[in-house]
XYZ file of C-alpha atoms in Angstrom:
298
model
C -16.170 17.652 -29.084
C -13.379 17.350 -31.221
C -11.924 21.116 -30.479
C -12.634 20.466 -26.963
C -10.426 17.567 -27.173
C -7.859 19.305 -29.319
C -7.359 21.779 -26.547
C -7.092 18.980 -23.914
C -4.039 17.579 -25.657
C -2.424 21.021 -26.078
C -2.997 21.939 -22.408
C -1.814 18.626 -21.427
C 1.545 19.172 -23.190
C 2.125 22.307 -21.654
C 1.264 22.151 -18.133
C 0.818 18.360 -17.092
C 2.879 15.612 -16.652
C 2.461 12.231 -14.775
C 3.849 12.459 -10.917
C 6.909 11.579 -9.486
C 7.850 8.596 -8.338
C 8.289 8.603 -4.440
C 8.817 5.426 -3.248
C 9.814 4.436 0.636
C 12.245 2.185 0.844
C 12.995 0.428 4.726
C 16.258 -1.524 5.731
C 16.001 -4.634 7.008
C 19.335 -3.896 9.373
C 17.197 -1.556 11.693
C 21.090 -0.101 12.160
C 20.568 1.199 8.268
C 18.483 4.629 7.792
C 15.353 4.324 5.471
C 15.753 5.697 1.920
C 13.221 7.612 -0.002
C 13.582 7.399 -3.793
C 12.499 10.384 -5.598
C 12.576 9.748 -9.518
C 11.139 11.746 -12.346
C 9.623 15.359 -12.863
C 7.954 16.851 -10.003
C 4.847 17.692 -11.031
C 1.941 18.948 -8.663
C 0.584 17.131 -5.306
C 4.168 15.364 -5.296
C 5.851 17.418 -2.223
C 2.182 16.034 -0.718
C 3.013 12.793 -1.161
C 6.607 13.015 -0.424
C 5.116 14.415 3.098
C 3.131 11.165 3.408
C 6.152 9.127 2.837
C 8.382 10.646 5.043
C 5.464 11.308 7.761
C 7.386 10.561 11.333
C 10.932 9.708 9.673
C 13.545 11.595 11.307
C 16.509 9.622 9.956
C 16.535 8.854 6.218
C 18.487 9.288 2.757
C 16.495 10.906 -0.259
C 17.981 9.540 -2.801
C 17.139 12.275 -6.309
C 17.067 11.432 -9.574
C 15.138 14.198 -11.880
C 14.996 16.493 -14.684
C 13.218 18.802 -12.337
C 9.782 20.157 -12.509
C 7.953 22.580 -10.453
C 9.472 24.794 -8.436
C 6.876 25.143 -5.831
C 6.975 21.354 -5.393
C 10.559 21.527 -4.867
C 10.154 24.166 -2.126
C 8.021 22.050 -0.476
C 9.514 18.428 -0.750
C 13.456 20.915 0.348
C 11.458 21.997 3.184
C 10.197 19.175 4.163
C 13.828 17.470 4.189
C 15.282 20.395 5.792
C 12.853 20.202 8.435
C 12.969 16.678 9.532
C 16.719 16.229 9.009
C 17.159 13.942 6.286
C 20.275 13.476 3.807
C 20.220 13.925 0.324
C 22.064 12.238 -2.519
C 22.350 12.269 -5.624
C 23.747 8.921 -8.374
C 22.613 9.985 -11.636
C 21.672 13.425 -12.558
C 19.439 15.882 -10.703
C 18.357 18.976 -12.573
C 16.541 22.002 -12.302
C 14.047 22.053 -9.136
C 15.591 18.272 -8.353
C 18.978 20.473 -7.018
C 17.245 22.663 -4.741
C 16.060 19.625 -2.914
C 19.420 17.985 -3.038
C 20.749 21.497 -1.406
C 18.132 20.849 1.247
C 19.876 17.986 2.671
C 21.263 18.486 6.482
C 23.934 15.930 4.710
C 24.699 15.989 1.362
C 26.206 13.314 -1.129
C 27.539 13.593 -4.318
C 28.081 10.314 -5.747
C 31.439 10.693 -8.636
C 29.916 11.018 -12.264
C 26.492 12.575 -10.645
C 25.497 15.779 -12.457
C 23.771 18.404 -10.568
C 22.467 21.164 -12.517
C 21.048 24.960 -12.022
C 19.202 27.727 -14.210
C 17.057 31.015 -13.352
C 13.298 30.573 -12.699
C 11.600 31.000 -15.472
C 7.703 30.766 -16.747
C 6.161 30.586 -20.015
C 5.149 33.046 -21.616
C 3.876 32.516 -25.292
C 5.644 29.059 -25.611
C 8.965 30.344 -24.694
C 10.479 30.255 -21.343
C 10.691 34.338 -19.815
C 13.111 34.567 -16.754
C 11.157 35.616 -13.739
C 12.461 37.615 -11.128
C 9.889 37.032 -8.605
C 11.168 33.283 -9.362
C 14.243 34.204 -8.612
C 13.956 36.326 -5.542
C 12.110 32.917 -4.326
C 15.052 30.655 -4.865
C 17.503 32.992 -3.689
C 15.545 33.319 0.081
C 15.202 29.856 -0.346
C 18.892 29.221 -0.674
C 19.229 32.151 1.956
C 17.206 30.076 5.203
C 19.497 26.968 3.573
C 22.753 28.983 4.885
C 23.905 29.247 1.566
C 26.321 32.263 0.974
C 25.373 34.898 -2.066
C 28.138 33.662 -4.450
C 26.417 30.387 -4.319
C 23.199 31.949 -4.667
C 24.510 33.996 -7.780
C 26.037 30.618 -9.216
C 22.813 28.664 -8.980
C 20.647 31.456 -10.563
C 23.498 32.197 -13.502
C 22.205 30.150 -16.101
C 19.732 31.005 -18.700
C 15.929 29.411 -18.488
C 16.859 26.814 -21.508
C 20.388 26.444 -20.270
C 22.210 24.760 -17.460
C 25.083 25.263 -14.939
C 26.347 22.129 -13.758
C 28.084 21.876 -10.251
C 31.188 20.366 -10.154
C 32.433 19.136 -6.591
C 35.496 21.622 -6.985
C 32.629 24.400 -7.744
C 30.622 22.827 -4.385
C 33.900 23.563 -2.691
C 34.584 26.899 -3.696
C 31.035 28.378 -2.982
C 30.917 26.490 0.144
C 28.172 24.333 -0.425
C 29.225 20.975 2.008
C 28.841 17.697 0.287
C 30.204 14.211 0.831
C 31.612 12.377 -1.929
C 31.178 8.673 -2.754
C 31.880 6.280 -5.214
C 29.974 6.345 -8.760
C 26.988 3.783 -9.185
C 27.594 0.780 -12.044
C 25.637 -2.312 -12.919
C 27.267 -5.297 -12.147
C 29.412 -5.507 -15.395
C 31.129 -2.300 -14.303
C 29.145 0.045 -16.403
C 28.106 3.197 -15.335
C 24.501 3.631 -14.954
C 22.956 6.170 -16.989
C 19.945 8.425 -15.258
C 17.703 5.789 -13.959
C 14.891 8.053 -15.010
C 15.854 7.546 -18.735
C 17.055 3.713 -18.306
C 13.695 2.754 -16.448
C 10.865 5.614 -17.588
C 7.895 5.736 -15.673
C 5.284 3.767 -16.995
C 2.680 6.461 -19.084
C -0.806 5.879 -17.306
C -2.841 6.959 -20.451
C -6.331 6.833 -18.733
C -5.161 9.576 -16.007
C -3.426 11.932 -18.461
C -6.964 11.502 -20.326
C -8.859 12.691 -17.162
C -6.636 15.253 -15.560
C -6.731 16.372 -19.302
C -10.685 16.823 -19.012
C -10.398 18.197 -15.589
C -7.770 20.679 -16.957
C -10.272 22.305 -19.760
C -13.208 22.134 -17.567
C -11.542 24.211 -14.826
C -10.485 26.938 -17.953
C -13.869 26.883 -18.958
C -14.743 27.710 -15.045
C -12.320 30.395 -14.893
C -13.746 31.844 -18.746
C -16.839 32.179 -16.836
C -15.286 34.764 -14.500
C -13.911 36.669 -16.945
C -16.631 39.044 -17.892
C -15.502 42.179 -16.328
C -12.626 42.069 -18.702
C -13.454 40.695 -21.769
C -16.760 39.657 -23.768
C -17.134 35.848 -23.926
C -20.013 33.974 -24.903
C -21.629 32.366 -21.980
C -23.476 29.948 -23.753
C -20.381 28.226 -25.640
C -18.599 27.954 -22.485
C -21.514 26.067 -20.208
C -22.151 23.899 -23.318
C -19.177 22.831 -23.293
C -18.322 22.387 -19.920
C -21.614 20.434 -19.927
C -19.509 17.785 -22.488
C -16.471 17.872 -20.305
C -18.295 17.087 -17.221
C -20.228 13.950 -18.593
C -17.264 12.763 -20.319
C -15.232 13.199 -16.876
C -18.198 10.727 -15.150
C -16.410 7.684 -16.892
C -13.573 7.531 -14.298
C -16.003 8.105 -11.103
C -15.483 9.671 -7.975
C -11.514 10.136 -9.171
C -12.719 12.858 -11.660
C -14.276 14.631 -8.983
C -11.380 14.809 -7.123
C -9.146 15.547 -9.710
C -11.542 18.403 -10.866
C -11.598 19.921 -7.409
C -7.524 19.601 -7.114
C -7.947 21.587 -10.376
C -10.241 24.208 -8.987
C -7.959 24.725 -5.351
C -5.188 25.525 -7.747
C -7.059 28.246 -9.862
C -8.008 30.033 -6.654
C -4.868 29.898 -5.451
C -3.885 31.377 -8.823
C -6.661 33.723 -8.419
C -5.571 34.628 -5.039
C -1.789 35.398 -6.241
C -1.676 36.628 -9.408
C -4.616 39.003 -9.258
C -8.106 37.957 -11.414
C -6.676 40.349 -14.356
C -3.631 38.115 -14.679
C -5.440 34.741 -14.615
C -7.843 35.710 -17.203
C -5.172 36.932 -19.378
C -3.451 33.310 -18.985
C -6.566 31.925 -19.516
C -7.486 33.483 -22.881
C -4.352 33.186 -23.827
C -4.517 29.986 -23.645
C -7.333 29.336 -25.716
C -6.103 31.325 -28.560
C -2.175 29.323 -28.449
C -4.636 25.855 -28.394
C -6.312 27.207 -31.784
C -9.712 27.313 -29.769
C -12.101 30.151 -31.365
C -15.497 31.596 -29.678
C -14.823 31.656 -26.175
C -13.398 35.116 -25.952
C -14.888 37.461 -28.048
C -12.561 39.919 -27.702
């Protein structure tokens, strides 16, 4: 159990982090729009519960603090503001994934001492981040259906996977990209607030990085299963230890199973997109980079 555990922490630290925090925020002036604070990394099933919160809002301010995160989720929560009309804005620093969905914004604020920052999609590929064109053909129709001209496009996508290109209002101006400008945000003894993100962290929930964890490994051992027509495994291992995963999982109840079947949607989507080659390659991968011997044979 110990190895099985092992490779739970490893997987966690790659892939899995807790969500966003999305929090609706109402005015009591009903003359004031609504604002919608997204803080943190996006991490998957947040543009799903950014869609909750925003469900029949067609007036509102998103209000972006983040390091970024998943690109698809950032697709997905842009959309979603494009779609229903709502401003973006940004205090502190918005990075990554976090300044596509700024860009989404039908109005677009850019408080003084904000940072907003770009780089090329990327994946990674044996612990290092590989630029992905695919990724990249993805932001830039992305940025394309946003209006966005191709000099922007090329200055969003310039910067290296571990580096960052950060906008400057003259650079917004340049390229086109509209914005309003406001006043910095300080505390009330006139300093300026640093990323609220890093002043006010969220709170670690230890017991549901511990299941996801569990639901993580048992879905690789699923997909192990699958792999036969490309590579010898032994059967046996794998089910035994699923077995373990599974009755450890029954501790947190009915949220397991859902977490487990969250885990399973996403490796058929995987399946679905990357071809059932690909995935298993990830997938043994995977075990080998987490130090995990015997599944994979060869």
């Amino acid at each position: 159990m110990r190895i099985v555990l092992g490779l739970c922490a490893a997987i966690l630290a790659g892939s899995y982090s807790l969500a966003a925090e999305i929090k609706l925020v109402r005015n009591p002036d009903p003359k004031q729009v609504p604002a919608i604070i997204v803080r943190g990394l996006f991490v998957r099933g947040d543009a799903a519960e950014f869609e909750r919160q925003v469900n029949g809002i067609n007036r509102g301010l998103v209000v972006l603090s983040s390091p970024g995160g998943s690109i698809d989720e950032a697709f997905r929560i842009g959309a979603a503001v494009n779609i229903q009309g709502l401003a973006t804005m940004v205090v502190d620093e918005c990075a990554s994934a976090c300044g596509l969905v700024w860009l989404s914004g039908k109005r677009r604020y850019f408080s003084k001492g904000a940072r907003i920052g770009f780089h090329a999609a990327y994946v990674i590929r044996d612990g290092k981040p590989i630029e992905t064109g695919m990724g990249n053909a993805e932001i830039g129709s992305f940025l394309t259906h946003l209006g966005l001209s191709r000099e922007a496009i090329r200055f969003i996508a310039s910067a290296p996977p571990e580096g960052m290109r950060w906008l400057t209002p003259e650079d917004a101006r340049r390229l086109k990209i509209a914005f309003l400008e406001g006043a910095p945000v300080t505390d009330p003894s006139g300093r300026v607030q640093r990323p609220s993100y890093e002043e006010n962290p969220v709170k670690t929930d230890v017991a549901r990085d511990e299941m996801y964890g569990i639901a993580i490994v048992a879905g690789a051992h699923v997909i192990a299963l699958t792999c036969k027509p490309f590579y010898r495994i032994d059967e046996a291992l794998i089910q035994k230890r699923h077995k373990a995963l599974m009755d450890e999982g029954q501790k947190f109840g009915d949220k397991f199973v859902d977490a487990l079947g969250e885990i399973l949607v996403r490796n058929r989507s995987d399946l679905r997109q990357d071809g059932h080659k690909a995935v298993c390659d990830q997938n043994k991968a995977m075990f080998t980079n987490a130090g995990v011997q015997g599944v994979y044979l060869n």
